[in-house]
mmCIF file of C-alpha atoms in Angstrom:
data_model
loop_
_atom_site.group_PDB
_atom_site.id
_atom_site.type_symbol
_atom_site.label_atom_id
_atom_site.label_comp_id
_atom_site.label_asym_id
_atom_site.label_seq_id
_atom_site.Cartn_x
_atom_site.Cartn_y
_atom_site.Cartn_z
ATOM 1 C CA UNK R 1 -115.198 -6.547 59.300
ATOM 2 C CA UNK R 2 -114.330 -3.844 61.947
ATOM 3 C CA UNK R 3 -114.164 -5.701 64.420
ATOM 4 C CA UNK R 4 -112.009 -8.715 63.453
ATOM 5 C CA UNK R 5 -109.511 -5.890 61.878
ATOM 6 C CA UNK R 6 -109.492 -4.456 65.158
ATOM 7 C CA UNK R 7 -109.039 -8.080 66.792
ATOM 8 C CA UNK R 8 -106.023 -8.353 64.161
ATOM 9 C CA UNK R 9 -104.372 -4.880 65.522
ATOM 10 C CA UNK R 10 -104.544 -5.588 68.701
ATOM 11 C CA UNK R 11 -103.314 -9.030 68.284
ATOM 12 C CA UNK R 12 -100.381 -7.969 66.204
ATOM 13 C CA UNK R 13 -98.223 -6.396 68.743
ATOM 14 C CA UNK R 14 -98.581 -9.473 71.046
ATOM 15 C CA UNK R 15 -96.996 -11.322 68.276
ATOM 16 C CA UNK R 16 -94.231 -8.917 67.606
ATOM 17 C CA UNK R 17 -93.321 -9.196 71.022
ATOM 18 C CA UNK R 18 -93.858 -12.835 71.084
ATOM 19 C CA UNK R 19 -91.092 -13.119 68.213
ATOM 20 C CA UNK R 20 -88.362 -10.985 69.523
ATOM 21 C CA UNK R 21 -88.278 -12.439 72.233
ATOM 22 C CA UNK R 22 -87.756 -15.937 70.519
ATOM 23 C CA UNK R 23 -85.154 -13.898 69.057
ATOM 24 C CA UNK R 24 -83.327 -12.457 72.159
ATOM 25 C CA UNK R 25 -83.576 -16.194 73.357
ATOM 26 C CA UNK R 26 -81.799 -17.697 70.280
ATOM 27 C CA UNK R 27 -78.883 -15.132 70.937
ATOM 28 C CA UNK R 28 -78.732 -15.682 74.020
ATOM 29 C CA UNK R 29 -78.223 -19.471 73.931
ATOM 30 C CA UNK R 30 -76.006 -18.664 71.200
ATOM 31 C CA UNK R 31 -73.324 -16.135 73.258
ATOM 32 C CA UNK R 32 -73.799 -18.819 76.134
ATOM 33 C CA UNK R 33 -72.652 -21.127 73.305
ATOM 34 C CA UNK R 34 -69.617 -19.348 72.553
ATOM 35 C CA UNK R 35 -68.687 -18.392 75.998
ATOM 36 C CA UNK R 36 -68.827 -21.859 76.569
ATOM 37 C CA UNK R 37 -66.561 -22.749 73.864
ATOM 38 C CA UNK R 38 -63.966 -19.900 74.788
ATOM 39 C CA UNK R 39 -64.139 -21.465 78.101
ATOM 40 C CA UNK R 40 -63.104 -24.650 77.229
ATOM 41 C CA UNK R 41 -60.680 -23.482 74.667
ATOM 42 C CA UNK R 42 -59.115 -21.383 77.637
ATOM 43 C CA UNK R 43 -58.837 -24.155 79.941
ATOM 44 C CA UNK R 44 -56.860 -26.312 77.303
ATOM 45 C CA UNK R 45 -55.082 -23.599 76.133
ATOM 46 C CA UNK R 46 -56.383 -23.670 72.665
ATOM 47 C CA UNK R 47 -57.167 -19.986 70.977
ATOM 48 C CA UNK R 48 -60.571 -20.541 69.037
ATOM 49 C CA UNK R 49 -59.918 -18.235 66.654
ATOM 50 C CA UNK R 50 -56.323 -19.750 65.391
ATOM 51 C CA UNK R 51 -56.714 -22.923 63.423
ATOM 52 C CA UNK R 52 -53.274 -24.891 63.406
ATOM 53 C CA UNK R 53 -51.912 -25.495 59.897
ATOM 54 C CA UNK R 54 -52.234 -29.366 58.983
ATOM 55 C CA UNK R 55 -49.071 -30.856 58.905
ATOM 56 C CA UNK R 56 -47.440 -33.079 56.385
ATOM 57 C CA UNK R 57 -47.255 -37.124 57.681
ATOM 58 C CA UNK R 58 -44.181 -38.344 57.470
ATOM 59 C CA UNK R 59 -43.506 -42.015 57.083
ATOM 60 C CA UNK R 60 -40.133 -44.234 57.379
ATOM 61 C CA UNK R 61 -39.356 -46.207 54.532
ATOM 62 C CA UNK R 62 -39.943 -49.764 54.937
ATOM 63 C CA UNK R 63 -38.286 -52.899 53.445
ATOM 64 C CA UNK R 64 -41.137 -53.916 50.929
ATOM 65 C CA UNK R 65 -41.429 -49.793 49.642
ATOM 66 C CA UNK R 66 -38.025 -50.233 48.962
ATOM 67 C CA UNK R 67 -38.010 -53.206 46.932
ATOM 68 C CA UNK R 68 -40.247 -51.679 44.283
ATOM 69 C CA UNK R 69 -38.715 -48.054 44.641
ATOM 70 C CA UNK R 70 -35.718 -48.272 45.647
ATOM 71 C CA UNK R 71 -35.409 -44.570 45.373
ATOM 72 C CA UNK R 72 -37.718 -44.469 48.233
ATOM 73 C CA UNK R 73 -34.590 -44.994 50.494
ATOM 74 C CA UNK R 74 -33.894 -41.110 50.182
ATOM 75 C CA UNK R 75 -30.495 -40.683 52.159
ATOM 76 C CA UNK R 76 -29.039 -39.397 49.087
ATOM 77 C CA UNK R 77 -31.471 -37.600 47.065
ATOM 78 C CA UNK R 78 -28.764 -34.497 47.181
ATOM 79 C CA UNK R 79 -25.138 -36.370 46.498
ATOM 80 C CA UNK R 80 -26.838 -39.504 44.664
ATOM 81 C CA UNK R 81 -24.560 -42.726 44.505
ATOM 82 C CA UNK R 82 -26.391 -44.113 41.566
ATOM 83 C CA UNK R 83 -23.093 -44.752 39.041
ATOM 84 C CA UNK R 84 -23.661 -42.878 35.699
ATOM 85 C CA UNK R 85 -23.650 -46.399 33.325
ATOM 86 C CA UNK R 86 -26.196 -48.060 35.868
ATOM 87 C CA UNK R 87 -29.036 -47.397 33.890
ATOM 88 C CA UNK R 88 -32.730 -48.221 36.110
ATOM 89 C CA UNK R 89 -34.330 -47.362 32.818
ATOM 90 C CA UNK R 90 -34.747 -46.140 29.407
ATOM 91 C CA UNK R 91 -35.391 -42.410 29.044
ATOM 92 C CA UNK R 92 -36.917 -43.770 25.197
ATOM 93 C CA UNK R 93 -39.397 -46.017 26.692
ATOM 94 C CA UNK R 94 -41.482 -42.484 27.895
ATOM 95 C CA UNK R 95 -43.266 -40.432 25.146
ATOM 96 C CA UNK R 96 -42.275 -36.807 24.311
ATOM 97 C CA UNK R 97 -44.890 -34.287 24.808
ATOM 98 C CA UNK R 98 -45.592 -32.386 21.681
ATOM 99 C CA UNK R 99 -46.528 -28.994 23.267
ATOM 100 C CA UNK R 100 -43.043 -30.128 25.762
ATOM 101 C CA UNK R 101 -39.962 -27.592 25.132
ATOM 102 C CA UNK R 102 -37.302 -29.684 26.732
ATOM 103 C CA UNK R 103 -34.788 -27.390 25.790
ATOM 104 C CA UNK R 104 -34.305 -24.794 28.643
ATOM 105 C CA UNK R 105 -34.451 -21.122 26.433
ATOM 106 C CA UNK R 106 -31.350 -19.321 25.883
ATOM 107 C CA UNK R 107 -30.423 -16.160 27.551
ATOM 108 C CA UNK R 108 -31.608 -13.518 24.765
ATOM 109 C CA UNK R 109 -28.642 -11.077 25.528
ATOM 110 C CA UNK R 110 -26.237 -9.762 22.995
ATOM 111 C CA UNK R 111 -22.648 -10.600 22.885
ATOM 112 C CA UNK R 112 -21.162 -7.336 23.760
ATOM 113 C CA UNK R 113 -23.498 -6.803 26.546
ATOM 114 C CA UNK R 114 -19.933 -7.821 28.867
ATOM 115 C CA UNK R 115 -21.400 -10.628 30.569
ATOM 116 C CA UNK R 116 -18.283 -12.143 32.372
ATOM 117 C CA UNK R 117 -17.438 -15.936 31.305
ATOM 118 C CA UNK R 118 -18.215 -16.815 34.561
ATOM 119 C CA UNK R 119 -21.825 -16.122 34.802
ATOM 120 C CA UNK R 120 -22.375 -17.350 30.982
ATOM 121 C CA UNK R 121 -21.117 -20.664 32.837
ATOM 122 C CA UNK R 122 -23.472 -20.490 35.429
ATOM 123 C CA UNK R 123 -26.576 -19.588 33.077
ATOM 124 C CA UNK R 124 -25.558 -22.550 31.140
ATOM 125 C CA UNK R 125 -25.765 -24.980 33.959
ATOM 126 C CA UNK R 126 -29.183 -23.805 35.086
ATOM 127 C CA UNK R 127 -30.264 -23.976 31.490
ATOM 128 C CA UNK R 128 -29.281 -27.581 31.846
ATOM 129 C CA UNK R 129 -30.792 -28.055 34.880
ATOM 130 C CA UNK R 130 -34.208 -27.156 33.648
ATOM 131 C CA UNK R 131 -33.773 -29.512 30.606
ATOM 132 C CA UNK R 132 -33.359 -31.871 33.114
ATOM 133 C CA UNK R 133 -36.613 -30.984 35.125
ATOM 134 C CA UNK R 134 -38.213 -30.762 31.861
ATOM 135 C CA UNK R 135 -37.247 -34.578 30.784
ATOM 136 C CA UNK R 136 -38.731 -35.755 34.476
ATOM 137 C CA UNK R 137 -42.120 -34.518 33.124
ATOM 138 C CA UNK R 138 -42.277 -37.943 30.328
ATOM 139 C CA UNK R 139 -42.598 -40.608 32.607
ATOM 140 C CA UNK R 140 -45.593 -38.344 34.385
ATOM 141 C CA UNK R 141 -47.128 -37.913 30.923
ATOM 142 C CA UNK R 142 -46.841 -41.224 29.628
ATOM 143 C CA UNK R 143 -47.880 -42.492 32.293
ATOM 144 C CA UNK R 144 -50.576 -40.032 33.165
ATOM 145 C CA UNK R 145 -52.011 -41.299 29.861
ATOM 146 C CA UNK R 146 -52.284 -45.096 30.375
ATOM 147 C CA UNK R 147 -54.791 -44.289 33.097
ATOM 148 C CA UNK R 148 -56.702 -42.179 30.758
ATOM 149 C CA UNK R 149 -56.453 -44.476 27.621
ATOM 150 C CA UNK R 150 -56.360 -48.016 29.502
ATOM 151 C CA UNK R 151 -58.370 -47.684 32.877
ATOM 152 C CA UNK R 152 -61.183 -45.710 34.172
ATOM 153 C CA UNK R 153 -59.737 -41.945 35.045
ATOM 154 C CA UNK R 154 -62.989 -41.502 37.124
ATOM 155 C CA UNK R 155 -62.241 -44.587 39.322
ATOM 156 C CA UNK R 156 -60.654 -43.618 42.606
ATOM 157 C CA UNK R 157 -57.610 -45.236 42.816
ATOM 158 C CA UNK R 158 -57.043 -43.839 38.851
ATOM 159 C CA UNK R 159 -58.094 -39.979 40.067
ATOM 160 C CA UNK R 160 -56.062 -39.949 42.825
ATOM 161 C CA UNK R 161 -53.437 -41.677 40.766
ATOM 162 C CA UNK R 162 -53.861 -38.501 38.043
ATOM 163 C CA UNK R 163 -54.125 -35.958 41.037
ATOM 164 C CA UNK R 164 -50.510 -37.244 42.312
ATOM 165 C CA UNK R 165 -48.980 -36.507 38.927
ATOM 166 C CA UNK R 166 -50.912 -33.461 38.623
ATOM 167 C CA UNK R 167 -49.206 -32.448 41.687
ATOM 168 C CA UNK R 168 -45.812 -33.052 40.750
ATOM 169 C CA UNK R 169 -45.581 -32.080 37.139
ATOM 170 C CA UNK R 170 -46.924 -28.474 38.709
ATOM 171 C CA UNK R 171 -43.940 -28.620 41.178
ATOM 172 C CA UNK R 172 -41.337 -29.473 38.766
ATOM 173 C CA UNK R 173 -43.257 -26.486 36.780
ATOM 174 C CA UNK R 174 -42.380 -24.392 39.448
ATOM 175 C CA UNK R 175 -38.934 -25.457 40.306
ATOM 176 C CA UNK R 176 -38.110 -24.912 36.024
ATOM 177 C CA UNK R 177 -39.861 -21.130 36.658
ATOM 178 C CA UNK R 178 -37.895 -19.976 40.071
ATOM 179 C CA UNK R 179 -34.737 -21.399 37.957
ATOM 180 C CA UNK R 180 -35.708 -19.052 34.994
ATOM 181 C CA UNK R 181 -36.105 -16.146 37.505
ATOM 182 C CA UNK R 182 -32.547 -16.758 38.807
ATOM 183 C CA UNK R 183 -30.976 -17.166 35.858
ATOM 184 C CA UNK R 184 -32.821 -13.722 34.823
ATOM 185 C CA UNK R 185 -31.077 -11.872 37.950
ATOM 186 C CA UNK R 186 -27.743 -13.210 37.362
ATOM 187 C CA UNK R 187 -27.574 -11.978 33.848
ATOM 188 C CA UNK R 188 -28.722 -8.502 34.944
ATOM 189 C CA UNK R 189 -26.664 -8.596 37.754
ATOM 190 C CA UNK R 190 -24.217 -8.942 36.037
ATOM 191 C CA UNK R 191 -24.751 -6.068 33.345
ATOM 192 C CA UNK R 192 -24.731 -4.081 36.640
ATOM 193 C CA UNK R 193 -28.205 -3.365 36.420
ATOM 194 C CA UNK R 194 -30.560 -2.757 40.204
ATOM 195 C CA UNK R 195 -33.149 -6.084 40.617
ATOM 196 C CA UNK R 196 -36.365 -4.661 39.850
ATOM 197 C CA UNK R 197 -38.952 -7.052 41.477
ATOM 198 C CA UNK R 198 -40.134 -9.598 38.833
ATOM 199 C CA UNK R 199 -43.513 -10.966 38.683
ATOM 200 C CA UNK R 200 -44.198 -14.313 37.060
ATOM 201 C CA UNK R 201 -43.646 -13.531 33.197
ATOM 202 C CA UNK R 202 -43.264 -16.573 30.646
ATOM 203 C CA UNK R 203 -40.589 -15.228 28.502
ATOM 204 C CA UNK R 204 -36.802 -14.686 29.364
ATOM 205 C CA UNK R 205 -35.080 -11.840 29.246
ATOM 206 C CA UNK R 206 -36.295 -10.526 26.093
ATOM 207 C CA UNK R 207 -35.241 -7.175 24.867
ATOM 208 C CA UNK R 208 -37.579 -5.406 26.392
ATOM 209 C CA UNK R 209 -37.148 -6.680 29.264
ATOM 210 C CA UNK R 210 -33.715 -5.666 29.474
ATOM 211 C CA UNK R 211 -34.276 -2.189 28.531
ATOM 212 C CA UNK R 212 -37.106 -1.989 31.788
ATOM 213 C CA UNK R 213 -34.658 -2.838 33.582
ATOM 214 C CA UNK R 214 -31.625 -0.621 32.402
ATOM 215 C CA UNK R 215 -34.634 2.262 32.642
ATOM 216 C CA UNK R 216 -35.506 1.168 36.163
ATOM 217 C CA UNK R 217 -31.605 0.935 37.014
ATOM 218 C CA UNK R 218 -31.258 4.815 35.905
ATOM 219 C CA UNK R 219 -34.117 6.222 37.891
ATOM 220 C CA UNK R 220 -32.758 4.084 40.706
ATOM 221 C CA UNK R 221 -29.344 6.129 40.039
ATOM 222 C CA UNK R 222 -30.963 9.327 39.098
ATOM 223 C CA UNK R 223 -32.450 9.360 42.538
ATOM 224 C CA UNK R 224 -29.593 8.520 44.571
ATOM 225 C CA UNK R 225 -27.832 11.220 42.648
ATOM 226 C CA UNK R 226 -30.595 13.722 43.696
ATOM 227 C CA UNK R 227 -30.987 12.860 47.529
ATOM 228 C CA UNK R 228 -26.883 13.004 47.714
ATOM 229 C CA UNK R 229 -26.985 16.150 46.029
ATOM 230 C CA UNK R 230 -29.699 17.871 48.178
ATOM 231 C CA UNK R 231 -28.178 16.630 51.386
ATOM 232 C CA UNK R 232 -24.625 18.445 50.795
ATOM 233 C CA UNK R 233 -27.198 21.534 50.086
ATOM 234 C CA UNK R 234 -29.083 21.384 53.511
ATOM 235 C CA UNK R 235 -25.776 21.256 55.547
ATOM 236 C CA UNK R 236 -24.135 23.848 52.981
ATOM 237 C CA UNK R 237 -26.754 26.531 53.716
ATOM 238 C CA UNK R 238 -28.100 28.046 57.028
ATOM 239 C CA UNK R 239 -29.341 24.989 58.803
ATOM 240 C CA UNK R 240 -25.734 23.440 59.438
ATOM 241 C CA UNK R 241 -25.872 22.459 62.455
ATOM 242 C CA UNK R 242 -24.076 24.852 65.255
ATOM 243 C CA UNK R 243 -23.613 23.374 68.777
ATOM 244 C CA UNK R 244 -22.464 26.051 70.293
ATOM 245 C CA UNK R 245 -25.074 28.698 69.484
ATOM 246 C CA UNK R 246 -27.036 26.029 70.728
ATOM 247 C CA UNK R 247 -25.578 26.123 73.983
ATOM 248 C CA UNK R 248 -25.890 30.187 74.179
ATOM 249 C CA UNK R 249 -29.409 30.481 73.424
ATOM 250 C CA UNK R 250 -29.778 27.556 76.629
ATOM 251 C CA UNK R 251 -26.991 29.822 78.400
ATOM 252 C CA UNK R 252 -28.997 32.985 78.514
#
């Protein structure tokens, strides 16, 4: 017994030494690894520690993409030439989502609040603007739900298919909330309030969110009143500044 416990001890620092240096071996190959890499990364002038941002593919449109989307021609997606009685479809034909608002929410200011005509204008065309967006989102949903109802929504062509609308109904989402933020702004703006920094918040301008804002406007005010006020009181009192006693202390 004593003596193969003493066999063990003795044997036991052997094998501690035995794995560190396994150890310092690993690391080693590893830094050489890495030096290697920075070498090479050097030479080509690529930084190993920046990874460039994938960027988007872009494609020109081609006569047969055009034929079956004729959209797809994009040279005037901003000033579009499409008459207003050429009808490519029927907005009927798509089904209305039932939890779908496609009425853009009023501005929930009162009437003597003095916003000018000319920003009630502008309010009203963004409002119709999102109605717009919000309309875009049938044709997504109806058809979003033929692939569900008709095909296999775990095939790939119909999950990628799903993914695509996905991904466009959420940027149409977004393009309805930056318009809500605007239209937010221009209203206080106008009721000559200061732009507090607004986080994403689903309602619009609801009455107490006006009165934050008139409160933030009037420390905003308060303040500027107080820093104006003390810096009239520095240069008032005995630090004015006095070049020329300046100059005398030098002098002497």
């Amino acid at each position: 017994m004593s003596s193969n416990n003493a066999s063990s001890l003795s044997s036991s620092p052997q094998s501690t030494e035995q794995s560190f240096t396994d150890l310092i071996t690993a690391l080693r190959k590893e830094i050489d690894d890495l030096r290697r890499q920075n070498d090479e990364h050097r030479e080509t002038g690529h930084n190993l520690h920046v990874v460039s941002k994938q960027t988007a593919v872009t494609f020109y449109p081609y006569e047969k993409l055009i034929e079956y989307v004729p959209s797809a021609e994009g040279r005037h997606f901003f000033n579009s030439r499409i008459p207003e009685d050429d009808k490519i479809y029927d907005m009927a034909d798509f089904h209305l989502n039932a939890n779908m608002s496609y009425t853009a929410p009023l501005t929930n200011v009162p009437s003597q609040s003095g916003i000018s005509k000319f920003n009630l204008a502008i309010d009203k065309e963004l409002a119709q603007i999102q109605s717009m967006l919000a309309h875009c989102t049938r044709p997504i949903d109806t058809y979003a739900s033929e692939i569900v109802n008709r095909g296999n929504p775990d095939e790939e062509w119909s999950a990628s298919s799903l993914a695509i609308l996905h991904v466009i109904r959420v940027m149409l989402e977004r393009i309805a909330t930056h318009i809500t933020r605007t239209r937010e702004q221009v209203v206080l703006r106008s009721l000559g309030h200061t732009i507090k920094p607004i986080g994403s918040t689903p309602p619009i301008l609801e009455a107490d969110k006006i009165a934050e804002s008139r409160k933030f406007t009037e420390v905003v005010r308060e303040s500027s009143k107080r820093l104006y006020r003390s810096d009239r009181s520095y240069y008032k009192g005995k630090h004015t500044y006095q070049p020329h006693r300046r100059n005398d202390r030098y002098n002497n």
